[in-house]
Coordinates of C-alpha atoms and ligand atoms in Angstrom, one line a residue:
X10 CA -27.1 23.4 24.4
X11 CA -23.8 23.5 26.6
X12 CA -23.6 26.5 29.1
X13 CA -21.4 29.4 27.5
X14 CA -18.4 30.6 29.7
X15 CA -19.1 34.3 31.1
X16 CA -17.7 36.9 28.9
X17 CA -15.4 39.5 30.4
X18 CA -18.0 42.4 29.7
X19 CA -17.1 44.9 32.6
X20 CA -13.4 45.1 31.5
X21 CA -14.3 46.4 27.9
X22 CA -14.9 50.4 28.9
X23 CA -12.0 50.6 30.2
X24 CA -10.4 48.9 26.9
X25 CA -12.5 51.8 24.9
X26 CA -10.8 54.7 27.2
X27 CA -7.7 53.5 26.5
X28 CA -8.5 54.3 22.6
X29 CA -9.5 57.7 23.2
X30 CA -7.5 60.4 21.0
X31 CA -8.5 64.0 21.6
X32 CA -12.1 63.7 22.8
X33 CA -12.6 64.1 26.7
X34 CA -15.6 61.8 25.9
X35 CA -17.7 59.3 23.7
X36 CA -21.4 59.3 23.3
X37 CA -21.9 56.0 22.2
X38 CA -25.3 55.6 20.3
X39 CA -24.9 52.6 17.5
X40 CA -26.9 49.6 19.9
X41 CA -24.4 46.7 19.0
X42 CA -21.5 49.1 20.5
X43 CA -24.0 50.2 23.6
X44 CA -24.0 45.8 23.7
X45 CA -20.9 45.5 23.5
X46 CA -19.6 47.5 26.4
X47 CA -22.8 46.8 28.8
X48 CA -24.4 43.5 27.8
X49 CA -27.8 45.5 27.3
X50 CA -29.6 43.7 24.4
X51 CA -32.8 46.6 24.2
X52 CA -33.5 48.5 21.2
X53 CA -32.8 51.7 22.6
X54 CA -30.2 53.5 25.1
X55 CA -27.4 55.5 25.3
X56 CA -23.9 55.5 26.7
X57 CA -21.7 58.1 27.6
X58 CA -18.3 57.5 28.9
X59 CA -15.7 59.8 30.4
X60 CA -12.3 59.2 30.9
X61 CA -13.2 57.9 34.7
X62 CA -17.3 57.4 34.4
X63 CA -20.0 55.9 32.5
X64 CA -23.8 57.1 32.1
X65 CA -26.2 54.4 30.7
X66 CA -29.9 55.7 29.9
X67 CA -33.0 53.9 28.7
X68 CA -36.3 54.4 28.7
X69 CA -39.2 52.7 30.6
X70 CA -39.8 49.4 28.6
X71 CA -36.4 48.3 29.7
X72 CA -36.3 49.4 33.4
X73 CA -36.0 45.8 34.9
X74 CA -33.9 44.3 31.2
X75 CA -31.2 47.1 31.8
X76 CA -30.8 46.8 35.6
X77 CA -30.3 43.0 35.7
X78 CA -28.3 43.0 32.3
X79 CA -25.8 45.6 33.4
X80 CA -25.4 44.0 37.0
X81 CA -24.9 40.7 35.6
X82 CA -22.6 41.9 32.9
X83 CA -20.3 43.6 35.8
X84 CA -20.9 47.2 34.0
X85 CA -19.8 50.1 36.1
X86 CA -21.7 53.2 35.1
X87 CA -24.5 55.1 36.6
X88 CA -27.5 53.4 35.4
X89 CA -30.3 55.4 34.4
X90 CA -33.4 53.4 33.8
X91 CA -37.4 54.4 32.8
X92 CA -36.4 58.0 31.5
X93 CA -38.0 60.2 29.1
X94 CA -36.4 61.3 26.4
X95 CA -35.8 65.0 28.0
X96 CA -34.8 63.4 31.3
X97 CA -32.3 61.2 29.0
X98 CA -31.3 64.6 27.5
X99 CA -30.7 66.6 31.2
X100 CA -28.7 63.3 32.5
X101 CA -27.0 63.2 29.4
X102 CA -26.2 66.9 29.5
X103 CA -25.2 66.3 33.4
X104 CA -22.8 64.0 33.0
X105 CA -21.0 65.8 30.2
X106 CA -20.7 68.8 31.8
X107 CA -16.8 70.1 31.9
X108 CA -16.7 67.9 28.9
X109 CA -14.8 70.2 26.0
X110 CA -14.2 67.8 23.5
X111 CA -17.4 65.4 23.3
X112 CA -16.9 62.1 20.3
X113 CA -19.4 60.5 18.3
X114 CA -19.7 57.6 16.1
X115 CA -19.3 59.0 12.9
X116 CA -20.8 55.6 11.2
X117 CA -23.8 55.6 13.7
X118 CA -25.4 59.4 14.1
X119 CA -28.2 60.4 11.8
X120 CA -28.1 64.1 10.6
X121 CA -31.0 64.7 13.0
X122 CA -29.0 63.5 16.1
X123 CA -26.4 65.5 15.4
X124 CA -28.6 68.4 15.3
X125 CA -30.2 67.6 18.2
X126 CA -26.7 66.9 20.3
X127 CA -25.3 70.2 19.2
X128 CA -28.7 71.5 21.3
X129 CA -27.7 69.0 24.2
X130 CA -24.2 69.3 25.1
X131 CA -23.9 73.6 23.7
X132 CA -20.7 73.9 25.7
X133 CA -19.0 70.6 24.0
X134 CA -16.8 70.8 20.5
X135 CA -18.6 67.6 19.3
X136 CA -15.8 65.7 17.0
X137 CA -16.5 62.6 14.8
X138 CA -14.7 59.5 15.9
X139 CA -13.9 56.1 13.6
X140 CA -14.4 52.8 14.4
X141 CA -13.2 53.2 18.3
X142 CA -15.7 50.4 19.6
X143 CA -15.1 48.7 16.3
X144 CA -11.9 48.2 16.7
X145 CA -11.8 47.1 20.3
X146 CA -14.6 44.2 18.6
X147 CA -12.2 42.9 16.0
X148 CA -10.3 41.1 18.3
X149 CA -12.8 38.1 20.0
X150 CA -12.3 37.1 23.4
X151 CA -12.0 33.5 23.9
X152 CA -16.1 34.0 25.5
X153 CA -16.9 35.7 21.9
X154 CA -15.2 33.2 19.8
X155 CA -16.8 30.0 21.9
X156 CA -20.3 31.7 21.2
X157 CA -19.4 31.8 17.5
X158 CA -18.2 28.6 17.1
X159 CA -21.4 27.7 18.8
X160 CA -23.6 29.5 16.1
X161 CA -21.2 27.3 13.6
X162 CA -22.0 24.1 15.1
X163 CA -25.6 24.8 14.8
X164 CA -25.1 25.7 11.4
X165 CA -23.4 22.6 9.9
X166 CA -25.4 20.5 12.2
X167 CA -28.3 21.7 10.9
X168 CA -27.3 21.4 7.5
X169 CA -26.6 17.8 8.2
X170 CA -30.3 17.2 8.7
X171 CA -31.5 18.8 5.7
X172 CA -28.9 18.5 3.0
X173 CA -30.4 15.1 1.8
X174 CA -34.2 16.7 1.8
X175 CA -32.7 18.5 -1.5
X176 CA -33.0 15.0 -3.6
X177 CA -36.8 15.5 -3.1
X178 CA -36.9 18.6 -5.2
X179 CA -37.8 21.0 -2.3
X180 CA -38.3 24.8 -3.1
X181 CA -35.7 27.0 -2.3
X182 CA -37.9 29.0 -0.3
X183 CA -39.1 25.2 1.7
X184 CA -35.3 24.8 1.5
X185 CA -34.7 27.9 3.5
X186 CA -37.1 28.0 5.9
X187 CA -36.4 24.3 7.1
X188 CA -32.7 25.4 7.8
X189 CA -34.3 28.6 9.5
X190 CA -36.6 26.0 11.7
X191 CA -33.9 23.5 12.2
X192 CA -31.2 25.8 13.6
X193 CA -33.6 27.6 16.2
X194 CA -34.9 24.2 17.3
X195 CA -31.2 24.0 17.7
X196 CA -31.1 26.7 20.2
X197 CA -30.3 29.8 17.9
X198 CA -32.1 32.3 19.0
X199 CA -32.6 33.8 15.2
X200 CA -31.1 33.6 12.1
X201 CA -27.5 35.9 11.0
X202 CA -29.2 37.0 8.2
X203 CA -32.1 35.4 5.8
X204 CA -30.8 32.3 4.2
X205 CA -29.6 32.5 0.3
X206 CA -30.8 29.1 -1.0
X207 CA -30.3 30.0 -4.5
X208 CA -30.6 27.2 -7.5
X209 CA -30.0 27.0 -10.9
X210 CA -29.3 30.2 -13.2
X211 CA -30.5 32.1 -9.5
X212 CA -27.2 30.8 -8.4
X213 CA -25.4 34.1 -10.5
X214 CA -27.0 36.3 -8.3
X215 CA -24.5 36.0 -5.3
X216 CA -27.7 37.5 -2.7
X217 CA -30.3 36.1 -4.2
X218 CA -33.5 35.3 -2.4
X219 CA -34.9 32.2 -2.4
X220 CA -37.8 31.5 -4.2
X221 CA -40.7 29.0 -5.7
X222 CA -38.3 27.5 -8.0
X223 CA -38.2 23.8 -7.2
X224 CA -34.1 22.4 -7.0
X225 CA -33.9 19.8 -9.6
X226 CA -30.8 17.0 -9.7
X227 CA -28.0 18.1 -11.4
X228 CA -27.7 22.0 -10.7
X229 CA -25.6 23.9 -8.8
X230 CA -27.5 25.1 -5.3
X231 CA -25.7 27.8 -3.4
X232 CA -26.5 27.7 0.3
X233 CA -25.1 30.2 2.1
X234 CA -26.7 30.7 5.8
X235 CA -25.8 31.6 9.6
X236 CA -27.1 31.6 12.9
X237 CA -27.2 33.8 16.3
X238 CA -26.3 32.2 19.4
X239 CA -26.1 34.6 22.7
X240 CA -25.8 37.9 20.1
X241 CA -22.9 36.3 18.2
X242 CA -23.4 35.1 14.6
X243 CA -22.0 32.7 12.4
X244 CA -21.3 32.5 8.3
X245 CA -21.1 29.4 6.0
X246 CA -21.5 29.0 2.5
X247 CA -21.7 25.9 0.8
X248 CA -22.5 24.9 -3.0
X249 CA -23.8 21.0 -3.7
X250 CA -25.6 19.8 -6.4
X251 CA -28.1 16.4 -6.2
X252 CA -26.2 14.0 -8.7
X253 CA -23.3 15.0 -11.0
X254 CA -23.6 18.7 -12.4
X255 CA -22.7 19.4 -15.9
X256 CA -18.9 19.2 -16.5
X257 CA -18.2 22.9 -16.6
X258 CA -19.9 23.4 -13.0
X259 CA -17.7 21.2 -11.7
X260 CA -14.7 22.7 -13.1
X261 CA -16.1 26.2 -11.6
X262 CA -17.0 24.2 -8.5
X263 CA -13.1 23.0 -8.4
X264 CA -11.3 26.1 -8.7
X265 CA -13.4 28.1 -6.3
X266 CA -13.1 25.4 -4.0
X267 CA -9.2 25.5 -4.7
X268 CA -9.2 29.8 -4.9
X269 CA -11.4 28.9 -0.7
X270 CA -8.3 26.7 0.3
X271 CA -6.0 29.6 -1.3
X272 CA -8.0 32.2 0.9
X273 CA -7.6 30.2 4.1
X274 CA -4.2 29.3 3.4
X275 CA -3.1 32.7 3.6
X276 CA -5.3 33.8 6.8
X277 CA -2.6 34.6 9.9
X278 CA -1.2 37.0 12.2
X279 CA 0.3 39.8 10.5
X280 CA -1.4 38.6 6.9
X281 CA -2.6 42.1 5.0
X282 CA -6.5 42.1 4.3
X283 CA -5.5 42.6 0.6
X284 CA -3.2 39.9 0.1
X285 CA -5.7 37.2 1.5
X286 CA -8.3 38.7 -0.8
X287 CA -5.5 38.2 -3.6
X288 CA -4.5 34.3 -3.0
X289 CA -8.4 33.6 -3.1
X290 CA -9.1 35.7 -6.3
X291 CA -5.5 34.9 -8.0
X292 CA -7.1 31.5 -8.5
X293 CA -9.8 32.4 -10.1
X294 CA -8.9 34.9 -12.4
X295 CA -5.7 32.7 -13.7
X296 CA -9.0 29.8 -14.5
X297 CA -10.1 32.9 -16.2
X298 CA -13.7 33.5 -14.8
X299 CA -11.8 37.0 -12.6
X300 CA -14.8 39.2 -14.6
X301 CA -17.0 36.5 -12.4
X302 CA -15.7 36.5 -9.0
X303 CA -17.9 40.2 -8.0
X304 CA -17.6 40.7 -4.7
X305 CA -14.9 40.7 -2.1
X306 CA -13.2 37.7 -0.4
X307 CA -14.7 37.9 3.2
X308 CA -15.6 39.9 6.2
X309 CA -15.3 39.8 10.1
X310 CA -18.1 38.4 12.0
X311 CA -19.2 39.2 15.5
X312 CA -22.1 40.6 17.2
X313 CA -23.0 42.1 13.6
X314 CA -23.3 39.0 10.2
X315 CA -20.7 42.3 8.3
X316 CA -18.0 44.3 10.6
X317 CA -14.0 44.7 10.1
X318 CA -12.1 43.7 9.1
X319 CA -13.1 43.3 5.5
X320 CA -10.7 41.1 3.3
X321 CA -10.9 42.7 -0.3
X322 CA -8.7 43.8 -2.6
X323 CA -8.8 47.8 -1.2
X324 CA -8.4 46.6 2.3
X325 CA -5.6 48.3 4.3
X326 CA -6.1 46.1 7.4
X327 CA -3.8 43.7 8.6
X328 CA -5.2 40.3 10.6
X329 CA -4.7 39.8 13.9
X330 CA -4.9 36.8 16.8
X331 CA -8.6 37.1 18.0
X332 CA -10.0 38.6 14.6
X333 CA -12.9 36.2 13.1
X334 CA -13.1 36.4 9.4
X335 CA -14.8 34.5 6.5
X336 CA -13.5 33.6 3.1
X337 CA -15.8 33.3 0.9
X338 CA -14.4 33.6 -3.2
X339 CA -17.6 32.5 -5.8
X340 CA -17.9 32.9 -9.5
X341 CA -20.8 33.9 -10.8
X342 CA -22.2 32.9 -14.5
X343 CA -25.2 34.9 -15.5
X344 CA -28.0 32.3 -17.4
X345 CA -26.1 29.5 -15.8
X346 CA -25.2 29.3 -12.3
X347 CA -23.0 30.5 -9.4
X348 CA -20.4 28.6 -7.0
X349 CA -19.6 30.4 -3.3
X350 CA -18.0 28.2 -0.5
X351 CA -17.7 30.1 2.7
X352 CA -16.2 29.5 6.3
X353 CA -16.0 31.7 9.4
X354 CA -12.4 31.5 10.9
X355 CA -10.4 32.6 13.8
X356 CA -6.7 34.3 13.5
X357 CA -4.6 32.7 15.8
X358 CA -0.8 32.7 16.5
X359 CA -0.2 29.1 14.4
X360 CA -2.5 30.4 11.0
X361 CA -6.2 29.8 12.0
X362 CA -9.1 27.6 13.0
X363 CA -12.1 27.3 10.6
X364 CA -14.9 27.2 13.0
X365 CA -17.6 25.7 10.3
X366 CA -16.7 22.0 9.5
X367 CA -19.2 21.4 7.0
X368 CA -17.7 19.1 4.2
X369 CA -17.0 20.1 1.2
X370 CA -18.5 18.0 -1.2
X371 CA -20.1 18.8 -4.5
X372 CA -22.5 16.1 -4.8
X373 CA -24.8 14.7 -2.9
Ligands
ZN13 ZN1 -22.4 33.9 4.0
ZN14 ZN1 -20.2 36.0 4.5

């Protein structure tokens, strides 16, 4: 695999202080987000920064991970490494003292955490915060959006291999793990999330899970699959079917392919969430199957498979250059079938870039 351009992860706190609004302070204690602003990839730690410092503390399994991690990501921040959780609790408590107005993630803290941080930091107000590091993630740098366009190489390239395997009636389960084996050999180091492989009358359930049922010539198979490359993952759907399909699941297959084109169509700078949601699903419901098209358009993709912005119909966002979204309109037909066709894209200035190049094609 090519070597991936250094990403520009000591510039982010600063970034994240520039957000603050009324808190002195954030604890920061969902792991992507403690990733995201040091480069540390371990299971557990926390991050607290002040308007003009950073405190990082793990515990002992991670002692040499977090030192060279942090160092080579360029983190400033004292770096507290092999702690216990009360010596996490005292350095915590340390550096937040004079702190008045502590934040927290208000999508990340269990009831018990904030029970415990009340007994932590007794002299702080502690105030729930939105979406602050989420935010700062919606917008790629050109080092995140190279290591998802990676993951979306593998993808398709993977896909390549395997698509004609489906003409020798492979199980979906088979199906699924083979793309699972060919992208890692591929240098993913997992998968986004477990692949749909989903045949048939399974094909109405839009996350089904694969299973024995064999993939016979002449059905719809929705595909819909993703990789990780360097924490970043990619998103691709894709529906085929081995020999023509029935004439009504190509008609389906046509208009959600048109209602994808739609979708992408109407991605750019300054485009509302809601009214990309609407070209894709307009489509649809003037063909009539609307009841059938049950979830929303697409989602942004990054260091998590689901994160912001979502593009559905209640969506109050607005796309920006930098943002990488899917569109992803299906139309699901219980007792027969389903047709999804995804792609990952990036925002940018002229419309967008569609960073899985898969074709289209219904029939194999
Ligand atoms: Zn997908
Ligand atoms: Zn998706």
């Amino acid at each position: 695999m090519t070597t991936l351009t250094p990403m520009q992860i000591g510039a982010r706190m600063d970034r994240l202080r520039a957000r603050f609004d009324g808190i002195d302070a954030l604890l920061v204690t969902r792991m992507v987000n403690v990733r995201y602003l040091t480069g540390f990839t371990g299971s557990a730690a926390m991050l607290l920064v002040t308007a003009d410092d950073a405190t990082f503390v793990t515990d002992g399994r991670y002692r040499d991970q977090a030192a060279d991690q942090l160092a080579g990501a360029g983190v400033t921040a004292d770096i507290m490494i092999g702690l216990t959780q009360a010596e996490q609790r005292a350095a915590l408590a340390a550096a937040a003292s004079g702190i008045v107005r502590l934040g927290l993630e208000d999508d990340g803290v269990t009831w018990g955490q904030q029970r415990s941080f009340i007994e932590w930091f007794p002299a702080a107000e502690l105030v729930p915060t939105a979406a602050l590091v989420d935010g700062l993630r919606m917008v790629k740098e050109p080092g995140e959006v190279e290591r998802i366009k990676a993951a979306c190489a593998i993808a398709d390239d993977a896909l390549g291999e395997l698509l004609p395997t489906l003409a020798q009636r492979p199980t979906e389960r088979d199906f699924a793990l083979r793309l699972e084996f060919a992208m890692r050999e591929r240098g993913a180091s997992a998968v986004s999330f477990d692949p749909i492989v989903a045949s048939g009358p399974n094909g109405a359930k839009p996350h089904a899970r694969p299973s024995d049922r064999h993939i016979e010539p002449g059905e719809l198979v929705v595909i819909d699959f993703g990789c990780i490359v360097d924490g970043y993952c990619s998103d691709m759907t894709r529906t085929v079917s081995v020999g023509e399909p029935s004439l009504e699941a190509r008609r389906v297959w046509e208009t959600v392919l048109e209602s994808q084109q739609a979708g992408v169509a109407a991605v750019g700078v300054g485009a509302e969430c809601a009214a990309v949601d609407g070209a894709s699903r307009d489509v649809i419901v003037d063909a009539g199957w609307g009841d059938s098209f049950i979830h929303g358009t697409g989602h942004g993709v990054g260091l998590e498979i689901h994160e912001s912005p979502r593009v559905a119909s209640t969506s109050t966002g607005t796309l920006a250059a930098g943002h990488v979204v899917t569109v992803e309109p299906g139309v699901y037909l219980p007792g027969i079938g389903g047709v999804r066709i995804e792609d990952t894209l990036v925002v940018t200035p002229e419309g967008s870039i569609t960073l899985t190049c898969f074709p289209k094609d219904l029939t194999i």
